[in-house]
Structures are given as C-alpha cells and as structure tokens.
XYZ file of C-alpha atoms in Angstrom:
452
model
C 42.202 -64.700 -87.367
C 42.703 -61.338 -85.936
C 43.040 -57.960 -87.738
C 44.257 -55.256 -85.044
C 46.073 -52.511 -86.478
C 49.433 -53.836 -84.882
C 52.565 -53.005 -83.245
C 55.766 -53.587 -85.444
C 55.648 -57.479 -84.844
C 52.055 -57.628 -85.728
C 52.773 -55.659 -88.963
C 55.566 -57.763 -89.978
C 53.464 -61.264 -89.761
C 50.969 -59.474 -91.863
C 53.614 -58.822 -94.428
C 54.955 -61.801 -94.168
C 51.145 -63.211 -94.830
C 50.530 -60.991 -98.056
C 53.639 -58.579 -98.512
C 50.957 -55.680 -97.606
C 52.234 -54.456 -94.326
C 51.052 -50.454 -93.516
C 53.329 -48.190 -94.735
C 53.574 -44.703 -93.067
C 51.250 -43.298 -95.900
C 48.598 -45.915 -95.172
C 48.725 -45.426 -91.052
C 47.852 -41.680 -91.847
C 45.349 -42.460 -94.498
C 42.368 -42.947 -92.201
C 42.397 -39.392 -91.380
C 43.056 -37.948 -95.008
C 39.043 -37.340 -95.220
C 37.689 -35.103 -92.808
C 34.776 -33.879 -94.941
C 32.123 -34.723 -92.446
C 28.882 -33.153 -92.097
C 27.783 -31.104 -88.836
C 25.445 -33.554 -87.776
C 28.185 -36.631 -88.313
C 30.660 -34.126 -86.604
C 27.991 -34.137 -83.398
C 27.536 -37.141 -83.343
C 31.226 -38.493 -83.521
C 31.991 -35.796 -80.563
C 29.140 -37.273 -78.592
C 30.750 -41.276 -79.614
C 33.875 -40.203 -78.998
C 32.918 -39.054 -75.158
C 31.639 -42.520 -74.791
C 34.382 -44.091 -76.357
C 36.782 -42.886 -74.609
C 35.174 -43.348 -71.245
C 33.814 -46.910 -72.431
C 37.516 -48.195 -73.218
C 39.254 -46.542 -70.232
C 40.424 -43.001 -71.944
C 38.856 -40.030 -69.831
C 38.061 -36.913 -72.284
C 40.621 -34.625 -70.858
C 43.832 -37.358 -70.815
C 44.753 -36.759 -74.352
C 44.992 -32.764 -73.820
C 46.967 -33.558 -70.519
C 48.755 -35.975 -72.196
C 50.062 -33.610 -74.769
C 50.850 -31.122 -72.654
C 53.379 -33.053 -70.949
C 55.356 -33.609 -73.915
C 59.050 -31.747 -73.920
C 59.960 -29.141 -76.096
C 63.214 -28.719 -77.654
C 63.898 -25.764 -75.036
C 63.629 -28.423 -72.334
C 66.180 -30.780 -73.661
C 68.583 -27.997 -74.701
C 68.566 -26.711 -70.645
C 68.819 -30.275 -69.667
C 71.836 -30.624 -71.487
C 73.831 -28.137 -69.381
C 73.292 -30.563 -65.980
C 73.873 -33.907 -65.800
C 71.592 -34.449 -63.302
C 68.886 -32.792 -65.250
C 69.807 -34.519 -68.420
C 69.432 -38.037 -66.328
C 65.936 -37.089 -65.140
C 65.047 -35.798 -68.657
C 65.829 -39.304 -69.978
C 64.096 -41.087 -67.974
C 61.223 -38.690 -68.638
C 61.279 -39.196 -72.123
C 61.639 -42.580 -71.789
C 58.739 -42.860 -69.665
C 56.804 -41.108 -72.105
C 57.383 -42.970 -74.989
C 56.835 -46.452 -73.091
C 53.680 -45.075 -71.431
C 52.608 -43.621 -75.226
C 53.252 -47.147 -77.421
C 51.478 -49.397 -74.093
C 48.107 -46.550 -74.619
C 48.433 -47.430 -78.470
C 48.651 -51.135 -77.747
C 45.664 -51.043 -75.307
C 43.387 -48.994 -77.421
C 43.809 -51.441 -80.444
C 43.608 -54.116 -78.668
C 40.065 -53.091 -77.044
C 39.333 -52.068 -80.683
C 40.139 -55.388 -81.792
C 37.975 -57.126 -79.209
C 34.998 -54.630 -79.981
C 35.239 -55.520 -83.684
C 34.991 -59.202 -83.018
C 32.089 -58.518 -80.752
C 30.390 -56.586 -83.351
C 31.366 -59.282 -85.911
C 29.776 -62.143 -83.980
C 26.560 -59.932 -83.726
C 26.369 -59.119 -87.436
C 26.739 -62.868 -88.138
C 23.869 -63.737 -85.677
C 21.929 -61.151 -87.210
C 22.475 -62.881 -90.855
C 21.829 -66.626 -89.466
C 18.553 -65.101 -87.712
C 17.742 -64.074 -91.344
C 18.040 -67.188 -92.973
C 16.276 -69.134 -89.970
C 12.989 -66.220 -90.707
C 13.373 -67.185 -94.575
C 13.434 -70.795 -94.170
C 10.106 -71.277 -91.570
C 8.596 -68.647 -93.858
C 9.085 -70.901 -97.152
C 8.373 -74.077 -95.831
C 4.756 -72.094 -94.579
C 4.250 -71.167 -97.695
C 4.965 -75.083 -99.290
C 2.785 -76.296 -96.656
C -0.019 -73.381 -97.355
C 0.032 -74.424 -101.132
C -0.194 -78.026 -100.291
C -3.286 -77.479 -98.094
C -4.658 -75.311 -100.692
C -4.294 -77.906 -103.329
C -5.725 -80.852 -100.818
C -8.698 -78.559 -100.149
C -9.227 -78.180 -103.830
C -8.842 -82.212 -104.216
C -11.476 -83.114 -101.519
C -13.853 -80.269 -102.795
C -13.944 -81.995 -106.182
C -14.362 -85.009 -104.805
C -17.631 -83.978 -102.973
C -18.613 -82.252 -105.569
C -18.661 -85.183 -107.971
C -20.404 -87.446 -105.391
C -22.910 -84.588 -105.469
C -23.551 -84.240 -109.095
C -23.874 -87.847 -109.148
C -26.765 -87.863 -107.152
C -25.449 -88.826 -103.370
C -24.884 -91.893 -102.029
C -27.752 -93.875 -103.691
C -27.365 -92.518 -107.341
C -24.019 -93.763 -106.695
C -24.770 -96.919 -105.645
C -27.023 -97.670 -108.556
C -24.057 -96.110 -110.730
C -22.158 -98.956 -109.239
C -24.851 -101.991 -108.914
C -26.191 -101.656 -112.493
C -25.912 -104.930 -114.703
C -23.866 -106.461 -112.252
C -26.295 -108.908 -110.330
C -25.764 -111.456 -112.784
C -22.060 -111.592 -111.905
C -20.802 -111.619 -108.039
C -17.211 -111.132 -109.183
C -17.533 -108.006 -110.870
C -20.099 -106.848 -108.003
C -17.415 -107.471 -105.302
C -14.921 -105.624 -107.508
C -17.377 -102.630 -107.696
C -17.892 -102.474 -104.143
C -14.252 -102.236 -103.509
C -13.585 -99.457 -106.203
C -16.729 -97.823 -104.251
C -14.855 -98.283 -100.627
C -11.460 -97.222 -101.634
C -13.440 -93.882 -103.165
C -15.025 -93.077 -99.829
C -11.390 -93.459 -97.661
C -9.296 -91.873 -100.487
C -12.027 -89.119 -100.167
C -11.377 -88.904 -96.102
C -7.945 -89.383 -97.043
C -7.696 -86.001 -98.967
C -9.728 -84.257 -96.458
C -7.390 -85.566 -93.720
C -4.188 -84.541 -95.826
C -5.769 -80.733 -95.950
C -6.285 -80.401 -92.487
C -2.889 -81.805 -91.749
C -1.358 -79.443 -94.317
C -3.636 -76.332 -92.735
C -2.273 -77.083 -89.632
C 1.487 -77.549 -90.479
C 1.203 -74.138 -92.177
C -0.206 -72.649 -89.413
C 2.606 -73.732 -87.333
C 5.451 -73.150 -89.385
C 3.562 -69.364 -89.727
C 3.685 -68.996 -86.186
C 7.190 -69.911 -85.988
C 8.085 -67.919 -88.736
C 6.908 -64.547 -87.102
C 8.888 -65.626 -83.778
C 12.071 -66.037 -85.730
C 11.207 -62.536 -87.429
C 10.845 -61.118 -84.104
C 14.182 -62.343 -83.318
C 15.984 -61.415 -86.253
C 14.944 -57.528 -85.806
C 16.125 -57.981 -82.047
C 19.424 -59.361 -82.879
C 19.758 -56.435 -85.971
C 19.262 -53.988 -83.473
C 22.241 -55.868 -81.649
C 24.402 -55.995 -84.159
C 23.981 -52.186 -85.085
C 24.545 -51.274 -81.289
C 27.764 -53.396 -81.300
C 28.511 -51.580 -84.548
C 28.536 -48.505 -82.764
C 30.333 -49.299 -79.610
C 33.025 -50.782 -82.359
C 33.591 -47.526 -83.904
C 34.091 -46.005 -80.761
C 36.745 -47.905 -80.018
C 38.318 -47.774 -83.380
C 38.457 -44.237 -83.293
C 39.997 -44.115 -79.649
C 42.510 -46.547 -81.233
C 43.232 -44.297 -84.206
C 43.680 -41.086 -81.976
C 46.230 -42.723 -79.731
C 47.894 -43.845 -82.798
C 47.610 -40.510 -84.470
C 49.291 -39.034 -80.718
C 51.919 -41.477 -81.078
C 52.667 -40.723 -84.880
C 52.740 -36.957 -84.022
C 54.915 -37.289 -80.870
C 57.476 -40.234 -80.892
C 59.725 -39.632 -83.789
C 60.246 -35.862 -81.818
C 60.911 -37.761 -78.634
C 63.019 -40.309 -80.137
C 65.108 -37.878 -81.792
C 65.221 -35.720 -78.438
C 66.310 -38.870 -76.462
C 69.048 -39.421 -78.919
C 70.511 -35.793 -78.188
C 70.589 -36.371 -74.674
C 72.264 -39.396 -74.975
C 74.784 -38.329 -77.578
C 78.359 -37.610 -75.830
C 79.413 -35.978 -79.059
C 79.160 -32.015 -79.977
C 76.244 -32.492 -82.013
C 73.571 -29.878 -81.791
C 69.700 -29.870 -80.716
C 69.643 -28.058 -83.966
C 70.977 -30.794 -85.607
C 68.298 -33.213 -84.144
C 65.745 -30.681 -85.028
C 66.945 -30.630 -88.419
C 66.896 -34.450 -88.523
C 63.235 -34.704 -87.701
C 62.458 -32.063 -90.191
C 63.896 -33.776 -93.295
C 62.538 -37.055 -92.121
C 58.861 -35.382 -92.095
C 59.545 -34.005 -95.301
C 60.847 -37.338 -96.693
C 57.471 -39.088 -95.324
C 55.378 -36.496 -97.380
C 57.236 -37.296 -100.310
C 56.827 -41.229 -99.809
C 53.400 -40.736 -99.217
C 52.462 -38.885 -102.288
C 54.398 -41.433 -104.299
C 52.997 -44.184 -102.996
C 49.092 -42.576 -103.401
C 50.201 -41.863 -107.241
C 51.253 -45.380 -107.812
C 48.417 -46.918 -105.910
C 46.164 -44.519 -108.177
C 47.859 -45.510 -111.360
C 48.037 -49.108 -110.504
C 44.626 -50.296 -109.997
C 43.474 -52.121 -113.333
C 41.682 -55.074 -114.126
C 44.225 -57.385 -112.717
C 43.222 -60.228 -115.399
C 39.777 -59.443 -114.736
C 37.260 -56.462 -114.317
C 38.236 -52.614 -114.039
C 37.802 -51.362 -110.244
C 35.991 -47.979 -110.742
C 34.004 -48.940 -114.333
C 30.874 -47.352 -113.899
C 27.282 -48.766 -114.386
C 23.939 -47.300 -114.536
C 22.557 -44.950 -111.306
C 25.791 -44.380 -110.295
C 27.115 -47.599 -109.185
C 30.406 -48.581 -110.306
C 32.717 -51.685 -109.875
C 34.490 -51.897 -106.469
C 37.790 -53.600 -107.125
C 39.338 -54.745 -110.204
C 40.751 -58.076 -110.586
C 38.545 -61.277 -111.161
C 36.065 -62.902 -109.143
C 37.448 -65.067 -106.788
C 34.333 -66.112 -104.987
C 31.004 -65.809 -105.492
C 27.728 -65.957 -103.340
C 25.972 -68.688 -101.267
C 27.034 -72.227 -99.987
C 30.718 -73.003 -100.485
C 33.190 -75.503 -98.772
C 35.103 -73.511 -96.092
C 38.325 -71.955 -97.592
C 40.070 -71.629 -94.070
C 39.101 -72.930 -90.627
C 37.781 -69.278 -89.704
C 36.123 -68.667 -92.656
C 32.695 -69.478 -92.823
C 30.671 -71.768 -95.107
C 28.045 -69.528 -96.597
C 29.599 -66.687 -98.502
C 27.216 -63.666 -98.114
C 29.286 -61.100 -100.568
C 31.594 -61.678 -103.738
C 35.591 -61.800 -103.477
C 37.104 -59.738 -106.081
C 41.040 -60.050 -106.431
C 43.249 -57.655 -107.624
C 46.496 -58.045 -105.577
C 47.656 -56.541 -102.000
C 46.924 -52.709 -102.436
C 45.286 -52.294 -104.920
C 42.679 -49.606 -104.575
C 38.681 -50.175 -103.371
C 36.149 -48.111 -104.749
C 33.128 -46.649 -103.168
C 30.067 -48.104 -105.164
C 27.896 -45.703 -104.966
C 27.897 -42.347 -103.020
C 26.795 -42.491 -99.570
C 28.212 -41.788 -95.844
C 30.674 -44.144 -93.994
C 29.216 -45.509 -90.898
C 31.774 -47.645 -90.139
C 35.624 -47.741 -90.579
C 37.498 -50.202 -88.349
C 38.179 -53.706 -87.489
C 35.430 -56.449 -87.710
C 36.808 -59.862 -86.524
C 36.570 -62.196 -89.638
C 35.828 -59.552 -91.657
C 39.236 -57.988 -90.545
C 39.392 -54.280 -91.636
C 36.236 -53.295 -92.887
C 34.233 -50.395 -94.331
C 30.595 -49.811 -94.585
C 28.678 -47.435 -96.406
C 25.393 -45.878 -96.320
C 23.728 -44.942 -99.719
C 20.355 -44.180 -98.724
C 17.022 -45.903 -99.709
C 17.831 -48.429 -97.320
C 20.550 -49.816 -99.563
C 24.034 -50.037 -97.787
C 27.402 -51.816 -98.490
C 30.424 -53.784 -97.237
C 33.992 -53.639 -97.906
C 36.153 -56.543 -95.681
C 39.664 -57.736 -95.524
C 41.241 -54.006 -96.168
C 44.836 -54.300 -95.190
C 46.075 -52.705 -91.961
C 46.752 -49.099 -92.501
C 44.826 -48.952 -95.473
C 41.949 -46.809 -94.791
C 41.656 -43.881 -97.209
C 38.189 -42.597 -95.159
C 36.947 -42.327 -91.946
C 33.638 -42.891 -89.823
C 31.538 -39.913 -91.048
C 33.115 -39.253 -94.203
C 30.957 -38.648 -97.250
C 32.068 -40.755 -100.150
C 31.578 -40.127 -104.103
C 30.819 -42.841 -106.339
C 34.331 -44.269 -107.293
C 36.159 -42.966 -104.765
C 39.148 -44.866 -103.458
C 38.082 -45.577 -99.967
C 40.454 -48.102 -99.273
C 43.446 -50.750 -100.057
C 43.308 -54.581 -100.489
C 44.777 -56.669 -98.155
C 44.358 -60.090 -96.295
C 42.986 -59.323 -92.735
C 40.490 -61.104 -90.674
C 39.722 -65.006 -91.925
C 41.057 -64.689 -95.633
C 43.695 -66.757 -98.047
C 45.077 -64.100 -100.273
C 44.483 -60.256 -100.526
C 41.379 -59.413 -102.120
C 38.084 -57.614 -101.403
C 34.885 -59.294 -100.112
C 32.265 -56.980 -101.237
C 28.490 -57.411 -99.884
C 25.498 -55.339 -100.332
C 22.417 -55.194 -97.807
C 18.731 -53.772 -98.239
C 17.597 -52.761 -94.997
C 20.617 -54.174 -93.094
C 19.670 -58.063 -94.768
C 22.268 -59.322 -96.786
C 21.664 -59.858 -100.511
C 23.463 -61.532 -103.651
C 25.814 -58.404 -104.777
C 26.379 -60.132 -108.118
C 22.729 -59.863 -109.322
C 22.378 -56.673 -107.615
C 24.951 -54.990 -109.420
C 24.420 -56.502 -112.544
C 20.984 -55.223 -112.151
C 22.569 -51.950 -112.111
C 24.873 -52.571 -115.217
C 27.728 -53.429 -113.286
C 29.626 -56.849 -113.820
C 31.526 -58.537 -111.139
C-alpha cells in the first residue's frame, strides 16, 4: 500500500481509511524540531544537495523560484491596468499550478525511494533469517557428529578392553560348543556388533561432513547478509534525501499558496474590495491556523492514555519507555497475513491506541530517518547508541513531529499514529534493532522494565 504525503484526493482517501487525514498542524509538524547538531546539520546539508540533484531539483531552484513570487505591490499595480491585470492573473495561475506539480512530483519520488528502501531492508531481514537457519543446522549437525564420534570411540574402547577380536571371540564361543543354535546366535550377534560399530563410524563422518558444508554455506549467507545491509543503509540515505526534498517543496507551497490564492482573488474581484482587505484575510487565516495547531497539539498531548491497555510514555529502567499507549494487537514472529500486502513474519509489535494518538521515543537518541517506507507507511528510525536503534511505522500522513537529524529525549512525542502503508487500522508498529538486525521488541523492553 502506498503512504505518500499526498494531494487532497489522497488525503481524502486516508480519511476514509482511518479518519486520520493530515491537519495543517500535522503538515507542518515535521519541521517543528530543528534542534540538530553541527555534524548532523552539515550531513543534512550535503545530503540535501545530493537529494535535490538526484530528484530533479537543483540547489539554486528554490531561491530563484521563490524570488519570482508576486508581491502585494505587484498586484496593486496590476489592478490599475486591464492588460497588466490579465498578465498577472496568468502569471499567478501558472505559479500555483507549477508549485502544486512540484510538490506532487517530489512526493511521488519520495514514495518511490521509500519503497526501494523498504524492499532493501526486508531483503536484508530475509538474509538474516537464512544465515541464522543455516548456522543453526550446522550447529545441530556438529552436535550429532560429536555424539556419533563419542559412540564409535566408546565401542572401540570396549572392544579394546575386552582384548580385541580374539578375546571377544573367546567370550562368544565359551560354553557354546555343545549347542550349535546358541553358537550361531552368538556369531550373529558378533557380526551385528561390528556392523553397528561401522555404522556409528560412518554416521559420525557423514555428520561431520554435513556440519562443515552447512558452516561453509552459513559463512556465505552471512557475507550476503552484510552486503544487503549496506545496500539497505544506502537506500535509506537516498530515501531520506527524497523525503527532505518533498518536505522542502511542501513547505514552499505552504508558505506561498494561500497568499497567491488571495492575490488571484483580488485581481479577479470586480468589486471595490481593496488589496488591504485580502491581505488582512491572509493574516487572519494565518492566526487561525496557529490557534488551531496549538489546540490540536494540546488535545493530542492530553488524549494519549492507555486506550484500554498500557500507557504510552510510561517509564521502565535505563531511560526506556513504552512507545505508545493502548493494547498489543499483534506480537513478534510468524503470523497469518492480516492483509494481502502484509508480511507473514512480524518483525515488531503492534500497539493500538487509536488514530492520532501520540507516539513516543522509546529511548533518547538521534533520528536518522523520517519519511515514507513502502509497506511500513510513514516511518521513523532512532539511533540510541551502542548499536541499538528503534523503528516506528504506520505514522499518519503529516504526523511527523521530528525530522531526520533531530535529537530526541526518551518519552518525547515524535509522531502520531495512523494507518499508512500495509495496515488494517490505526496503530504503531514498533521494532528494535541490534547492530541493524531485528530482535524481539517485547522481550527487549521487558528486560528493561517496560511492558508492551
């Protein structure tokens, strides 16, 4: 399923799915936290240049494009001449159309890059499973080989202690010369003993060879796993650059579209309404937007209880907290697919607390990805240090409260739950990674005093 930050049609579709279409407050929330380190700022700057060039936007386009926006003085002057007015109307309509198209194109590229990142990440996860399975089989065969070798050695030692073949024969023949049936029986038993000894030896050799072959295959699988991990990380960097470019285009649209629409209305107005009146309308609308955002933020902060389950943000030990309120709707491991596009192996835990409920950073750290990620929908990854990171998926469109490069504190609101990607209802899909590999987040958090 797609999870692109979309135009109004896609937003309406999202609203029908889970009642969580983006609000203006959420559309801007992605950029609220600008607390980046000098290093991350430099990195982001470098990636932005790469992103803009890679996704068809040069580093100088934004400034040049912004400089072409009309001022209210331009509108006022054009209103004094019909031909100038017509030209200005055409100019503004073209700018609006161009700006809207640029946003749509950038978002489509971000979605595509996110899908490629997700495919690469899941290929890496699959490679982890293959390598672990081969190593597990190799270990089993090594144990079997050791057991078979011990049995063969024990039989050989027993025969040696009995004095070798002659002593063994004497043992079998003793007191049996007067009973042919008993002698034949003991001869048969003797033959079976030697056959068994040979079988045990052959089994030990076969198990040892199998263990070595599986170990060799496991080494190859781990090499492939590591290669795929590098590809996934590179795809993540590219996807983040695309997401940043899309957000920059959306920000530019948000900053200029309302003004240009008001300017266009002023130019087309045949009444005596003044430019000052339209400017005042833009100012009032902006103040109303800010008021609404503040009210929505306060409501979201106040409305994040347990939802019938655990309380989001409740602390454990070592700074770890529960990343979302509500009940556990799906656990970790193999499962029946809940939807056609959903995975048959669940790499995380699902917590359901309702559409728009706050998602908290499970631990302090640095956000190194915030953007679309294929079936995961809108997704955030946080690096906590020591090789440990966490992932947060199915965030609602416009529901980011942090951006890539942001440092977040444990328990800080980073996003709002949604139904993006391959999802069957608003919830948080939460994952924990150790050195990039998945682990069971339920037991991981339980070991740190957090119940999910």
